[in-house]
Each structure stands twice: as structure tokens, then as C-alpha cells.
CSV table of C-alpha atoms and ligand atoms in Angstrom, one decimal:
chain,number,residue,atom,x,y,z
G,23,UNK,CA,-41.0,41.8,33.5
G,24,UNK,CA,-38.6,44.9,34.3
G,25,UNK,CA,-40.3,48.1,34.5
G,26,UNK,CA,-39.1,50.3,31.7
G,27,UNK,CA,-37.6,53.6,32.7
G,28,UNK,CA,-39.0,56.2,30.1
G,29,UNK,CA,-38.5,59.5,32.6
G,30,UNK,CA,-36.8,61.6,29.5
G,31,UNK,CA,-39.7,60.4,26.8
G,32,UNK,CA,-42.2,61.7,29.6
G,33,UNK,CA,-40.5,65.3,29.8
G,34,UNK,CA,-40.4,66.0,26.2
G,35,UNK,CA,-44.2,64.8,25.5
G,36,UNK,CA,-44.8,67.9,28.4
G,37,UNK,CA,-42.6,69.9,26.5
G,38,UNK,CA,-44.2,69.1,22.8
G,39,UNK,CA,-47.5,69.4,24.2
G,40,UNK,CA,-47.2,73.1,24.7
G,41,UNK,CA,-46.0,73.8,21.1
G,42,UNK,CA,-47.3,70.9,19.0
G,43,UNK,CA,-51.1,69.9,19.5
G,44,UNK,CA,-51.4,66.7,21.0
G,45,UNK,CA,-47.4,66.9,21.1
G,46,UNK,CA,-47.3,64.6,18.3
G,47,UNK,CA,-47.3,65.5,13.9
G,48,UNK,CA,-49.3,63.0,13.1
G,49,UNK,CA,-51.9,61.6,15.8
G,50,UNK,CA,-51.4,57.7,15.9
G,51,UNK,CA,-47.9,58.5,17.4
G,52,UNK,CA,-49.4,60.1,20.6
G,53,UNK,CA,-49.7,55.9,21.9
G,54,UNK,CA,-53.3,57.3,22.7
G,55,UNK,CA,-55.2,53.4,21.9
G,56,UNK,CA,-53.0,52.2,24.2
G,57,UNK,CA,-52.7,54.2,27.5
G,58,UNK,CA,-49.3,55.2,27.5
G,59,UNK,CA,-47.3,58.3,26.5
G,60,UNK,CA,-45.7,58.4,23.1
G,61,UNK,CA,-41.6,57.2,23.3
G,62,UNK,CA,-39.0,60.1,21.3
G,63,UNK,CA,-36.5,58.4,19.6
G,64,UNK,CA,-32.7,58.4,19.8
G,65,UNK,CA,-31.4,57.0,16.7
G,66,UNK,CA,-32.0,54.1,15.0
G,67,UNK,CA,-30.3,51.3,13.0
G,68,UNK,CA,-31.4,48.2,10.9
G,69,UNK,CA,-34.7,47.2,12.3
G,70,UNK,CA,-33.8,48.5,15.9
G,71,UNK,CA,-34.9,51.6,17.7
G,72,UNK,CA,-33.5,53.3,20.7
G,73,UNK,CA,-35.7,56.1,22.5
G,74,UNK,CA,-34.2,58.9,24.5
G,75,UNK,CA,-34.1,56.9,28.3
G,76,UNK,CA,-31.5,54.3,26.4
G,77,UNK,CA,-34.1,51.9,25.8
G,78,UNK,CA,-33.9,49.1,22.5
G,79,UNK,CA,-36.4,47.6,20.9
G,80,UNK,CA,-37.1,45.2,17.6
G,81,UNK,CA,-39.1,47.7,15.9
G,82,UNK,CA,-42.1,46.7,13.7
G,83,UNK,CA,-43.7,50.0,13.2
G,84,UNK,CA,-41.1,50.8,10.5
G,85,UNK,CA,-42.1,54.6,10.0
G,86,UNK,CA,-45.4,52.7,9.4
G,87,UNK,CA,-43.8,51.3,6.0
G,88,UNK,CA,-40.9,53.3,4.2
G,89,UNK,CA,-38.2,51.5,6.2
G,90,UNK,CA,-38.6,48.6,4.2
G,91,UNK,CA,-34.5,48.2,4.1
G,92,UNK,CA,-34.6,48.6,8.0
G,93,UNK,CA,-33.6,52.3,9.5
G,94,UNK,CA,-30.1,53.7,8.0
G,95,UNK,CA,-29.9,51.6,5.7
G,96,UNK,CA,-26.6,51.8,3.8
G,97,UNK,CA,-28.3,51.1,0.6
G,98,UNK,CA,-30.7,54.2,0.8
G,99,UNK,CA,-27.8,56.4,2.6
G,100,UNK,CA,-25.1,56.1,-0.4
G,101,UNK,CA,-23.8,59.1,-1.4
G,102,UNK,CA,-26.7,61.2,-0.2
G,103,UNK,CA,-24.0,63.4,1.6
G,104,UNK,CA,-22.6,64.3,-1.6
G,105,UNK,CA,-26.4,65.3,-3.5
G,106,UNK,CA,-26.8,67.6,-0.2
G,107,UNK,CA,-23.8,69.2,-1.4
G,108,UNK,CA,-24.9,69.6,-4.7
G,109,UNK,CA,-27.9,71.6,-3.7
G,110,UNK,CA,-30.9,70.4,-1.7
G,111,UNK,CA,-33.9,71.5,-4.0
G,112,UNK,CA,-33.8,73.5,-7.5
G,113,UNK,CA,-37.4,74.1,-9.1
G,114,UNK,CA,-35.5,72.8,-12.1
G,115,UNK,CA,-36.1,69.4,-13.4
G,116,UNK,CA,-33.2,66.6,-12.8
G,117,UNK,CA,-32.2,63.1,-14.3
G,118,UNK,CA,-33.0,61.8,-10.9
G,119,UNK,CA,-36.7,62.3,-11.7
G,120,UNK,CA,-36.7,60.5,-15.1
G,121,UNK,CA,-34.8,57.8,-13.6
G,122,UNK,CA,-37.4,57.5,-10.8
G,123,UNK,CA,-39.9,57.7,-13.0
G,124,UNK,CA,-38.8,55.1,-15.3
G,125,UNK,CA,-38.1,52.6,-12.1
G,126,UNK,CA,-41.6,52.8,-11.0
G,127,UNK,CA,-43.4,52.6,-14.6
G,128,UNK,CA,-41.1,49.5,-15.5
G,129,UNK,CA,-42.3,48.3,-12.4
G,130,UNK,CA,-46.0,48.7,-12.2
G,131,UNK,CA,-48.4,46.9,-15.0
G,132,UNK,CA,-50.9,49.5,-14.7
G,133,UNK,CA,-48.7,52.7,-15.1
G,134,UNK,CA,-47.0,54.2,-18.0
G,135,UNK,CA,-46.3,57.7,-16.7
G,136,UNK,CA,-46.0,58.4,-13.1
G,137,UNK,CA,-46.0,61.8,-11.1
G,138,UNK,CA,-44.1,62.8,-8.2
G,139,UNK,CA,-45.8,64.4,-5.0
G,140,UNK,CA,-44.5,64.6,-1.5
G,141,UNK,CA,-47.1,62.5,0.3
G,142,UNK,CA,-49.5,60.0,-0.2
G,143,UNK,CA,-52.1,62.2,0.9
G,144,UNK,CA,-51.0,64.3,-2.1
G,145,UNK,CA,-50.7,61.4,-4.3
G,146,UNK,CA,-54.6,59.9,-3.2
G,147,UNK,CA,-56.0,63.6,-3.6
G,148,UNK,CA,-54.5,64.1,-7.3
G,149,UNK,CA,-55.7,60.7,-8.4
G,150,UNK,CA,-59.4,61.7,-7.7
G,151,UNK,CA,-58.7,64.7,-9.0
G,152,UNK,CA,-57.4,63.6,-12.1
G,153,UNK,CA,-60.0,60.7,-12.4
G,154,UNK,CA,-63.0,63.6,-12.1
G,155,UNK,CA,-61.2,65.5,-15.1
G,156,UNK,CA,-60.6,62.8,-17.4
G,157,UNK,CA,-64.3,61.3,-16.6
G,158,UNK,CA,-66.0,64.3,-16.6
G,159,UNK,CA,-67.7,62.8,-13.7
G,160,UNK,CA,-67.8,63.9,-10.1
G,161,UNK,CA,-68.7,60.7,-7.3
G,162,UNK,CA,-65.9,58.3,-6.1
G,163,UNK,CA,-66.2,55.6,-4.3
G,164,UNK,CA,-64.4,54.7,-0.9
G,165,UNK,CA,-64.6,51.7,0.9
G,166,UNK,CA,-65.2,51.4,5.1
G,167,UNK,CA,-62.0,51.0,7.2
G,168,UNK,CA,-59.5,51.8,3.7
G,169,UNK,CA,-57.3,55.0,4.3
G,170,UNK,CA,-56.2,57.4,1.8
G,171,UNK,CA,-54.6,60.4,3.8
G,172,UNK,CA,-56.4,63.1,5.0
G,173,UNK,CA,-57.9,65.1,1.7
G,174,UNK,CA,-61.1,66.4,3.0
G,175,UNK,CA,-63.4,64.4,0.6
G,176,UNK,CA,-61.5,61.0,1.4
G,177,UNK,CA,-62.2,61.7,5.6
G,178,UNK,CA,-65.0,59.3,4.9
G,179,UNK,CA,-66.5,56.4,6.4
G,180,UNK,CA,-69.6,55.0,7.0
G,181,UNK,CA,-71.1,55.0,10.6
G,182,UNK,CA,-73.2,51.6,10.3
G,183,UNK,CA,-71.8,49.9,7.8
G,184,UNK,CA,-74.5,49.9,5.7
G,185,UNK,CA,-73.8,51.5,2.3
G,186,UNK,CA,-74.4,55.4,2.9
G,187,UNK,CA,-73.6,58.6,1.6
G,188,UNK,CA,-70.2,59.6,3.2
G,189,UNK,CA,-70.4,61.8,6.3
G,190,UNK,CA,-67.1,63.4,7.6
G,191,UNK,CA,-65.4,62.3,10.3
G,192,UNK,CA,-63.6,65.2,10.9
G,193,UNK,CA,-64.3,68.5,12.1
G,194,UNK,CA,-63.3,71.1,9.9
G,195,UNK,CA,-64.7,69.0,6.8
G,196,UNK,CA,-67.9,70.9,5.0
G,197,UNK,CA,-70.2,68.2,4.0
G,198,UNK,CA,-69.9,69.9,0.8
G,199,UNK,CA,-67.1,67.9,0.1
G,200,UNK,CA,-68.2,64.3,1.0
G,201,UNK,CA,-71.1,64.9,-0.9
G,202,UNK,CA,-69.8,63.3,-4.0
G,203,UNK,CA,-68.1,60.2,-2.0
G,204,UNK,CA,-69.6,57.0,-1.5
G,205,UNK,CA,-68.6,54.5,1.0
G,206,UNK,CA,-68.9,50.6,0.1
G,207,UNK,CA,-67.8,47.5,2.1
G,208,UNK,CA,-64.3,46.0,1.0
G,209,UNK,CA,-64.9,42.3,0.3
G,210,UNK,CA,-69.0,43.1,-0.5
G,211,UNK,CA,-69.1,43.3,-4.3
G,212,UNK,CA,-73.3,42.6,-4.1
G,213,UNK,CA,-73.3,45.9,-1.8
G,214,UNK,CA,-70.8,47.8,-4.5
G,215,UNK,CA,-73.3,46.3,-7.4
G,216,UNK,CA,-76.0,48.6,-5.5
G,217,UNK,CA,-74.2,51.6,-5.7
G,218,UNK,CA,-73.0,51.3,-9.1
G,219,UNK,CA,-77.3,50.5,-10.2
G,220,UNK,CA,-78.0,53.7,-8.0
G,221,UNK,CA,-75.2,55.4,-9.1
G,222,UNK,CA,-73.5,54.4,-12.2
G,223,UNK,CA,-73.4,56.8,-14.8
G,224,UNK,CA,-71.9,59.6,-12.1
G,225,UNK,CA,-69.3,57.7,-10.4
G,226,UNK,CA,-65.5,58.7,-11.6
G,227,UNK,CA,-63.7,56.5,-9.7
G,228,UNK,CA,-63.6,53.6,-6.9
G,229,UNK,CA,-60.5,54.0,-4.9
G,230,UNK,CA,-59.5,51.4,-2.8
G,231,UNK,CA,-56.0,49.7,-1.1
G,232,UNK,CA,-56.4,46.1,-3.1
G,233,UNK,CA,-54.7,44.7,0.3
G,234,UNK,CA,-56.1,46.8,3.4
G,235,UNK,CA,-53.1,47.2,5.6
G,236,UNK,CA,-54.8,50.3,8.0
G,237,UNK,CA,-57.4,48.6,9.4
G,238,UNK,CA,-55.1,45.9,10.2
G,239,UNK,CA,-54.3,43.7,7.3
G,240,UNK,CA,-57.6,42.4,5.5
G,241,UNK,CA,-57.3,39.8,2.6
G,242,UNK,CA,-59.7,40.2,-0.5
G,243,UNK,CA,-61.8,37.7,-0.8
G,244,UNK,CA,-61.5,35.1,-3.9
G,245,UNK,CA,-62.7,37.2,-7.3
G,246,UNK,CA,-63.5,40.9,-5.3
G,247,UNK,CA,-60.8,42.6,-7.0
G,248,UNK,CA,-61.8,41.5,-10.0
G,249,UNK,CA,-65.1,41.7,-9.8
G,250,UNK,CA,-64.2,45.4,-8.5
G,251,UNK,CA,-62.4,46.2,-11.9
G,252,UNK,CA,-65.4,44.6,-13.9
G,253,UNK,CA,-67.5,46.7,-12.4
G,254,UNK,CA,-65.7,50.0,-13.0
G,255,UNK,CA,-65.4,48.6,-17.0
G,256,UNK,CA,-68.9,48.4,-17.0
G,257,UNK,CA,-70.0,51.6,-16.1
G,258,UNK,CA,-67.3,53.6,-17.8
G,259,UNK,CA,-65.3,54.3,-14.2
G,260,UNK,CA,-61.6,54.4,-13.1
G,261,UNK,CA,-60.1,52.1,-10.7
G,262,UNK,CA,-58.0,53.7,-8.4
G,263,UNK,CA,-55.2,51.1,-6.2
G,264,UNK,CA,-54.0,53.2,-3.4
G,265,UNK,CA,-51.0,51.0,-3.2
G,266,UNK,CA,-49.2,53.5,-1.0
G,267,UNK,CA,-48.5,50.7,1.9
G,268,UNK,CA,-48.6,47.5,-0.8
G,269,UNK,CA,-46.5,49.0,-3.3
G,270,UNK,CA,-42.8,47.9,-3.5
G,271,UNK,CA,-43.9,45.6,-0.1
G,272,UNK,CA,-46.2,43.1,-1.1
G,273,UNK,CA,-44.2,42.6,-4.1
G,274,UNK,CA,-42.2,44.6,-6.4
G,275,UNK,CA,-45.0,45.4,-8.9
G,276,UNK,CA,-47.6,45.7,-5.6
G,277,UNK,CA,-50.8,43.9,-5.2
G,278,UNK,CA,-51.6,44.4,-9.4
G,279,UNK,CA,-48.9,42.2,-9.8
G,280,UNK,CA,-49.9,39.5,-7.3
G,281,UNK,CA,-53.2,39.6,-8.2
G,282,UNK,CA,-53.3,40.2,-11.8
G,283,UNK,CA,-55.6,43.4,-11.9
G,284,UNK,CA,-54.6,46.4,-13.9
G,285,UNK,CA,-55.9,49.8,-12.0
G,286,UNK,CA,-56.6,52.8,-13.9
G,287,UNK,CA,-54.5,54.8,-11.8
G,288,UNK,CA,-51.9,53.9,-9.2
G,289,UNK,CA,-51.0,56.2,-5.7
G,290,UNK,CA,-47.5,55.4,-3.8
G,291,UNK,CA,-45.8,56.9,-1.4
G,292,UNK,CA,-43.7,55.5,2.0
G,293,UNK,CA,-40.9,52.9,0.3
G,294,UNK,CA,-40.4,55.3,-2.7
G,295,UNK,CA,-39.0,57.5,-0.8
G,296,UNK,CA,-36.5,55.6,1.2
G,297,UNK,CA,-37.1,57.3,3.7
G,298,UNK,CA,-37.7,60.8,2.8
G,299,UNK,CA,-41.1,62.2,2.3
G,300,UNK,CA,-42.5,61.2,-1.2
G,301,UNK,CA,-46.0,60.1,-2.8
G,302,UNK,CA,-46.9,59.4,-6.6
G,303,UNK,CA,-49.5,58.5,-9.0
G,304,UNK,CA,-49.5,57.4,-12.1
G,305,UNK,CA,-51.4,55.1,-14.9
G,306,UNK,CA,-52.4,54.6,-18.5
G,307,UNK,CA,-51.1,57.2,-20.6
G,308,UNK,CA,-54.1,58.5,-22.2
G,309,UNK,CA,-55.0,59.5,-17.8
G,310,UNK,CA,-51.7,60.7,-17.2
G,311,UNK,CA,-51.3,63.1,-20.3
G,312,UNK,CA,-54.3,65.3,-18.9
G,313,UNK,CA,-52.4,66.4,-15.9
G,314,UNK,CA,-50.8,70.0,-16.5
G,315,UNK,CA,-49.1,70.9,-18.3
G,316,UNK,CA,-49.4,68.1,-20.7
G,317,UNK,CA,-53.0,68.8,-20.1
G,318,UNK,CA,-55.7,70.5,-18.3
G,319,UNK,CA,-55.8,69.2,-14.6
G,320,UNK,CA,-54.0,71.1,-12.4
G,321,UNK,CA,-51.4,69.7,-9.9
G,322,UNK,CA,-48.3,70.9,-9.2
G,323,UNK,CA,-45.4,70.9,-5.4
G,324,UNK,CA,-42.6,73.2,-4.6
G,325,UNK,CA,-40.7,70.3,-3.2
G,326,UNK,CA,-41.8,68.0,-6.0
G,327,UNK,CA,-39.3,65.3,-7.5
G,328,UNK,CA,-37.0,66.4,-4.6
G,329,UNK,CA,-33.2,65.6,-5.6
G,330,UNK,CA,-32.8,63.9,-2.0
G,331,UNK,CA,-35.9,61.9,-2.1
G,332,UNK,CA,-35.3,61.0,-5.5
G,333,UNK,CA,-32.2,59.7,-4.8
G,334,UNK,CA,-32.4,57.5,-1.9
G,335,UNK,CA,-36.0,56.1,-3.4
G,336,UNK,CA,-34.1,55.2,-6.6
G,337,UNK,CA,-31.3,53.5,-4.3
G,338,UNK,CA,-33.9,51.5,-2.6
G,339,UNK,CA,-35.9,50.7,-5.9
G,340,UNK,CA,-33.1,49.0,-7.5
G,341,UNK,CA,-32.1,47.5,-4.8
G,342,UNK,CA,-35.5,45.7,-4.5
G,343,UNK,CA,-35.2,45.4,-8.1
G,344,UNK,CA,-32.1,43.7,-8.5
G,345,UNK,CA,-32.7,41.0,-5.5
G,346,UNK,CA,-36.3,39.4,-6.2
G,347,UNK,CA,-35.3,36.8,-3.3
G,348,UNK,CA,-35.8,39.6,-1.2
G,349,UNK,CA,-39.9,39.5,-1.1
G,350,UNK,CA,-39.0,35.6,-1.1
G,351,UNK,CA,-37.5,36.3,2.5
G,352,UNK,CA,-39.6,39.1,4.1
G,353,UNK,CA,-42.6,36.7,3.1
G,354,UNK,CA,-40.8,33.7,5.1
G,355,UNK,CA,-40.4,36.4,8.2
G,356,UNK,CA,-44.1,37.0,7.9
G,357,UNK,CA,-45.1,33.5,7.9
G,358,UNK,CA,-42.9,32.7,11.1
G,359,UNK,CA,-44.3,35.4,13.2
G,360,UNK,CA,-48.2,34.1,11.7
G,361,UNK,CA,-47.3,30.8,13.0
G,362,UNK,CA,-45.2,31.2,16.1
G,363,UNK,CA,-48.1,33.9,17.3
G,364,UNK,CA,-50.8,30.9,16.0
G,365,UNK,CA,-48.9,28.2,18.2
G,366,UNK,CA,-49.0,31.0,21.2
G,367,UNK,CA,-52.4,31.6,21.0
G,368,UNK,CA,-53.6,27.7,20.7
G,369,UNK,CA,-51.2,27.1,24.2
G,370,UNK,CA,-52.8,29.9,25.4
G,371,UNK,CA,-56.2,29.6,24.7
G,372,UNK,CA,-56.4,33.2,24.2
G,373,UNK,CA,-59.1,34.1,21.3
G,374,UNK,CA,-57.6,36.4,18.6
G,375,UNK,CA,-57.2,35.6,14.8
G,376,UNK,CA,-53.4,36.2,12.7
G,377,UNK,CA,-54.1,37.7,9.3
G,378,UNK,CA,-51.1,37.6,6.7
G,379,UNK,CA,-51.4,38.2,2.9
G,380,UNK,CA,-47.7,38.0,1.6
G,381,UNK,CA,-45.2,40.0,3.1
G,382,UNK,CA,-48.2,42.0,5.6
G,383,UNK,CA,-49.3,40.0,8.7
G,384,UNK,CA,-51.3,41.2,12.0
G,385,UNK,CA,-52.7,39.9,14.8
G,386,UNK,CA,-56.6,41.0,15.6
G,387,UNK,CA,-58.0,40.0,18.9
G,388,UNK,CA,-60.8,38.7,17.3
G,389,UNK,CA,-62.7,35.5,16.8
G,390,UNK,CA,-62.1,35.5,13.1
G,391,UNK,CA,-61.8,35.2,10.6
G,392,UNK,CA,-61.4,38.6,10.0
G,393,UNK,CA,-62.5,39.4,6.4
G,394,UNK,CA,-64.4,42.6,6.9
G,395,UNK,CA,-64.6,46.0,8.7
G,396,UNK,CA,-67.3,45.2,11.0
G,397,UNK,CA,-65.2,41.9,11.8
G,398,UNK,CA,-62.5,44.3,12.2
G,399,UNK,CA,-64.1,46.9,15.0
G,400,UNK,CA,-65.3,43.5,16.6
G,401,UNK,CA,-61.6,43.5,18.2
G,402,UNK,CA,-60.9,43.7,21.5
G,403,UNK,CA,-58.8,47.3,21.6
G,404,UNK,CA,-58.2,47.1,25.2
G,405,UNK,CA,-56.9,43.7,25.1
G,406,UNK,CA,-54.4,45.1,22.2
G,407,UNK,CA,-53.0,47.5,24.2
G,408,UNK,CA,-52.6,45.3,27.2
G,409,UNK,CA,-50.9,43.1,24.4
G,410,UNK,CA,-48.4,46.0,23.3
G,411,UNK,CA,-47.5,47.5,26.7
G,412,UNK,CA,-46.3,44.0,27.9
G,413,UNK,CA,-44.6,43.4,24.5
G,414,UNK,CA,-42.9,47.0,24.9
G,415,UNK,CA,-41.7,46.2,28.5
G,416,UNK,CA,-39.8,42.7,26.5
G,417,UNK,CA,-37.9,45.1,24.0
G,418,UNK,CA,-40.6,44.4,21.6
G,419,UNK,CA,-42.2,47.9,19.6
G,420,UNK,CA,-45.4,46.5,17.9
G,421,UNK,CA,-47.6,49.2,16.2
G,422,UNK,CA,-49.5,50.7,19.0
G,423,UNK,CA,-52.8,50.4,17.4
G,424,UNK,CA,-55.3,47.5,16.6
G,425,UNK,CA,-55.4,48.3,13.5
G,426,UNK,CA,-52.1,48.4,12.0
G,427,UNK,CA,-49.8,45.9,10.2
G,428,UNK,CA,-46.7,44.8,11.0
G,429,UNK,CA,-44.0,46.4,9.2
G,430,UNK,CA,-41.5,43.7,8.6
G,431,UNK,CA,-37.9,44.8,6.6
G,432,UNK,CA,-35.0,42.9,5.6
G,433,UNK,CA,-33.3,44.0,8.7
G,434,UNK,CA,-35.2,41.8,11.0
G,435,UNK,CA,-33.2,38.7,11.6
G,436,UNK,CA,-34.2,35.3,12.5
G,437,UNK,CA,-33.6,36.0,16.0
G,438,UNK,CA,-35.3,39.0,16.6
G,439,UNK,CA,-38.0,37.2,14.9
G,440,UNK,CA,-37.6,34.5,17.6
G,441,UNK,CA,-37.3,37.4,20.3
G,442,UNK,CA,-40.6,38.1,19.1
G,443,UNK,CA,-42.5,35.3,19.2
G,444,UNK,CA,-41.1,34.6,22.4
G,445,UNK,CA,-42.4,37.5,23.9
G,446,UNK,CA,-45.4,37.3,22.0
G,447,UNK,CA,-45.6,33.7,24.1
G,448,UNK,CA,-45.0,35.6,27.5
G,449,UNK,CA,-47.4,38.1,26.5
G,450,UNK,CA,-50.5,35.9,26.1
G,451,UNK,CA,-49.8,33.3,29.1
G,452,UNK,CA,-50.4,37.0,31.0
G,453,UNK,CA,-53.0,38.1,28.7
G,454,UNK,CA,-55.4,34.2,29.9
G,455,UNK,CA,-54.9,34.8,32.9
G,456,UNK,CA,-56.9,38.3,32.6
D,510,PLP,C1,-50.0,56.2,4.7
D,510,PLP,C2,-51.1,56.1,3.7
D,510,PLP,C3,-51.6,57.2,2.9
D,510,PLP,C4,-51.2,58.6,3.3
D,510,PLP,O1,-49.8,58.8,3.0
D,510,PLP,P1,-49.1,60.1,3.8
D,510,PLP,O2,-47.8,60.1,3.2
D,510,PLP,O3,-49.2,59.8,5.2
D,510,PLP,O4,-49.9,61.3,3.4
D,510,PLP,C5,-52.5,57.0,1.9
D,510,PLP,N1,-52.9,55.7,1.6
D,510,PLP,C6,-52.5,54.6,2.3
D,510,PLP,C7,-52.9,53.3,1.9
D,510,PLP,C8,-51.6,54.8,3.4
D,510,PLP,O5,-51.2,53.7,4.0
């Protein structure tokens, strides 16, 4: 395998390292897990990435979901010259928002009014907020290895994975404000039973991703999500679906459509945008109409309902809309890679477990099956990154983390899929012989 040249990606991480901490804004793109420095991009096009030193790879990082139409993407980039020109930002409402607005309610069963934010962090935060208003109620539920941004009281996970009350895992985070968070297993609806006896009448919300996609890609098991949303009925909660990775990926309508489970409250964020920086929430009308100033929970953004954002998210939206054989496709894409990588690893005999639901697929190096988080941090992280450096040097960018997805778009063609599995074949005849 050649040895890749990445002399200019080397200088600029010492330069950002003096000005930005850890040289990186946002911490999984320092390429810490797996024992390299981080690659600065050039450009990039359709589901290709070039860094700075010239090199190209298939890229299945994918701004870790928004590039869902692959990277400039004519669809999303239409006329967006043009709206620059007609101002950037106003603090005055625009069409552009209603329009957005009435995309995404049409789209989603469980929302009739949506609101915009600028991040999923911002849309997860807001949801719990809004849920503690309209219950009256202050405890929300989280479950192990789910993320939902970085809001202080959603920095949560439990150490043993044993149902506890949430302790931070962040510095910085008074325990004041996990106080009121729970943490439950996804897939464990007997453990989620226990909290709801010990703690029913005080919980306001359980907020979960119905389709796990950050640590790794976790199906639920037959009947949780239901039983989840029975649960919540009974004891007078909200059911939150952080559908922020699913949403407008695992299918149109997200994992409440596939599945057939109507959440309270919906977040989104990454595709929406197209791009740009976006997040929303929304849900039943009755929810919605207590956020300010319709009602009496306050949320509000400078940069909310951005003309831009709305504008290439709305491209991308109807887009989607209009071409329902697209999920058809990037489903097809997901099941070659889950099958070439299965044949690889049988050849191989190297131990690791493919998870796909829909459209999301990863590989775990794992026994399996992988159903939960404990079965999750059973992976072999050094393995992984042994796995994505000698991807990397074949032109292949997986996610350089364990516990990511694969973000697939409609720009990856059949060959780069077969690229891929090819490598992936190289990579694990090197990976038994370790
Ligand atoms: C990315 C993500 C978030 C946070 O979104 P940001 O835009 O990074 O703040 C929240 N929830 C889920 C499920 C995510 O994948």
C-alpha cells in the first residue's frame, strides 16, 4: 500500500493547535481513536473529498450526515448565489421559513408545527425544554450510548450500565443539572419499566434516537419502540425522537414512519440544512403552541430560519420528496457494502459483526450481534483504527471512529461502492494476519 503524503495536513493541525483547542471545532475530527492527525480539506464534490496534500478519497463521513446529496450538490447549490445577494440574514420573518416549515410538517406524522434552530444541539435542548413546560414535570429520560448534542443536562451516560442516576461526563457540567436525567438501556424496556415504577409521575420526557446511529448503528429490538411510547402514555410522559441523524435518511418521514410510532416531539438537524447549519423541533400542536410567543416557553436564535439555510434545505427536501426511489437506492448501497464487508470477513476469518437498518450500515469489530451498548464498547477500538488507517491509505475515508455510521449519499456510485469493498477485502486479509 502507498504511503500517503499528508506533509500540508500536518503543518496546519500545528498551526490550529495554537489558536483552536485541540486544533479541531468539534473533537471527533481531531482522528484522535485512531492515531493519526486530522486531514484539512481542499474541496469537495459528489461523494469525494480532496485534502490539502492533493489526496482523494470515497468519503463516507458525509459531514457526519447533512451531505445526503453528496458534497456540492447542484440540487442544494441552485440559486443560492442569488439569496446571498438578496441579504444574508434579516431578523424579519421570510416565505422561505413557512415553506420549510410546511415541507417538514407534511413530512413527519408526528409534527404539525415545527421550529427552526441552528443546531441539533439547539433543537435536543428546546425539546426538553418545552416538554418540562407543557408537563409541568422536571426528569427526562436518556438512554446509554444515544447522543443528543452537548446541552449540559443531556452530557449523560451511565458508567456501568446499570440504570443510574445520570452523572456528567463532562467537566464544566454542575451535577445540578443531570440531576433530573435518567439514563436507561436502549433495547431494555424491563429496565425502562423500573424507572418509570420508581419514577413515573416526575418524568417529562424519554428522549431517545428510535435508530441509534452514534454509537455505531444499533437496531431496536422487535416491539421496544413501541413498548417505549406505551410506556410514556401510561404515565402521562412525552416521547421525544431525536431524529436529527434518521430524519430525511432513513426514510423521508424518518424512523416514525418506518416504524409506525408517533413521538410527541420531533428534533432534526444535519439534512435540513443541506448543508448549512440548521436544527428543528417540532410536534403535536397542542406542544408546539406553548413555545413563545404563541406561549410561555421561552426559545428564541439570532440566526434562526436563516434565508440561506432555508433555502438550500428546502432544495434538498423536495428533492427527496419528489424522487421516493431515492431511499429505494441508498438502501440497495447500504446492503452492498453489509454484504460485500460480510463475504470479507467470512474469507477472512476476522471476528467483527455488520449492522444495517435501512439506509445506515456499520461495521463493529465485535462478536455480535450487536444489539446493545455494552455489546457496543465490547468492540475492538484498536482494531478499528488499524481498520481505517489501511482503508485511508486505499483512497477510502471511513468515519474515524468505532462508533459511527456510514454516511452513504446518492453520490456514491456502484463503483466506488465496489472500490470499497475491495479495499475493505485488502484491509482485513492484513487485519488476520495481526
Ligand atoms: C449530531 C447529532 C446531534 C447534535 O447536532 P449538532 O448539530 O451537532 O448540534 C443531536 N442528536 C443526534 C442524534 C445527532 O446525531
Amino acid at each position: 500500500m502507498r504511503m500517503m503524503d499528508t506533509a500540508r495536513s500536518d503543518k496546519l493541525f500545528e498551526r490550529a493547535r495554537e489558536v483552536i483547542p485541540g486544533g479541531v471545532n468539534s473533537p471527533v475530527r481531531a482522528f484522535a481513536s485512531v492515531g493519526r492527525h486530522p486531514l484539512f480539506v481542499e474541496r469537495a464534490e459528489g461523494a469525494r473529498v480532496w485534502d490539502v496534500d492533493g489526496n482523494a478519497f470515497i468519503d463516507y463521513i458525509g459531514s457526519w450526515g447533512p451531505s445526503i446529496l453528496g458534497h456540492a450538490s447542484p440540487v442544494a447549490l441552485e440559486g443560492i448565489g442569488e439569496q446571498a445577494l438578496k441579504g444574508t440574514t434579516y431578523g424579519l420573518p421570510t416565505e422561505l421559513e413557512i415553506q420549510m416549515a410546511e415541507q417538514i410538517v407534511e413530512a413527519f406524522p408526528g409534527m404539525d408545527m415545527v421550529r427552526m434552530v441552528n443546531s441539533g444541539t439547539e433543537a435536543t435542548m428546546s425539546a426538553i425544554r418545552l416538554a418540562r413546560g407543557f408537563t409541568g414535570r422536571e426528569m427526562v429520560v436518556k438512554f446509554e450510548g444515544c447522543y443528543h448534542g452537548h446541552a449540559d443536562q443531556l452530557l449523560v451516560k451511565s458508567g456501568s450500565g446499570a440504570l443510574t442516576l445520570g452523572i456528567p461526563t463532562s467537566a464544566g457540567v454542575p451535577g445540578e443539572s443531570t440531576r433530573n436525567t435518567l439514563v436507561g438501556s436502549y433495547n431494555d424496556l424491563q429496565g425502562l419499566e423500573e424507572l418509570f415504577r420508581n419514577n413515573g409521575g416526575r418524568i417529562a420526557a424519554v428522549i431517545m434516537e428510535p435508530v441509534p446511529g452514534n454509537m455505531g448503528v444499533v437496531a431496536p429490538r422487535e416491539g421496544f419502540l413501541m413498548g417505549v411510547r406505551s410506556l410514556c402514555d401510561r404515565h402521562g410522559s412525552l416521547l421525544i425522537f431525536d431524529e436529527v441523524i434518521s430524519g430525511f435518511r432513513l426514510a423521508y418521514g424518518g424512523a416514525q414512519t418506518v416504524y409506525g410510532i408517533r413521538p410527541d416531539i420531533t428534533c432534526l438537524g444535519k439534512i435540513i440544512g443541506g448543508g448549512l447549519p440548521v436544527g428543528a423541533y417540532g410536534g403535536r400542536r397542542e406542544i408546539m403552541s406553548r413555545v413563545a410567543p404563541a406561549g410561555d416557553v421561552y426559545q428564541a436564535g439570532t440566526l434562526s430560519g436563516n434565508p440561506l439555510a432555508m433555502r438550500m434545505g428546502l432544495q434538498v427536501l423536495r428533492h427527496l420528496a419528489k424522487h421516493p426511489e431515492f431511499y429505494r437506492e441508498l438502501e440497495e448501497k447500504a446492503r452492498f457494502l453489509e454484504e460485500g464487508f460480510g463475504a470479507n470477513l467470512r474469507r477472512c476469518g476476522v471476528e467483527a459483526a455488520v449492522n444495517r437498518v435501512g439506509t445506515m450500515v456499520c461495521q463493529f469489530f465485535a462478536k455480535g450481534p450487536v444489539e446493545t451498548y455494552r455489546q457496543v464498547m465490547e468492540s475492538d477500538t484498536k482494531r478499528y483504527a488499524a481498520y481505517f488507517n489501511r482503508m485511508l491509505e486505499q483512497g477510502i475515508l471511513m468515519p474515524p471512529s468505532q462508533f459511527e455510521a456510514l454516511f452513504l449519499s446518492g453520490a456514491h456510485e456502484e463503483r466506488m461502492l465496489e472500490m470499497t469493498v475491495s479495499a475493505h477485502g485488502k484491509a482485513m486479509e492484513t487485519l488476520a494476519e495481526l
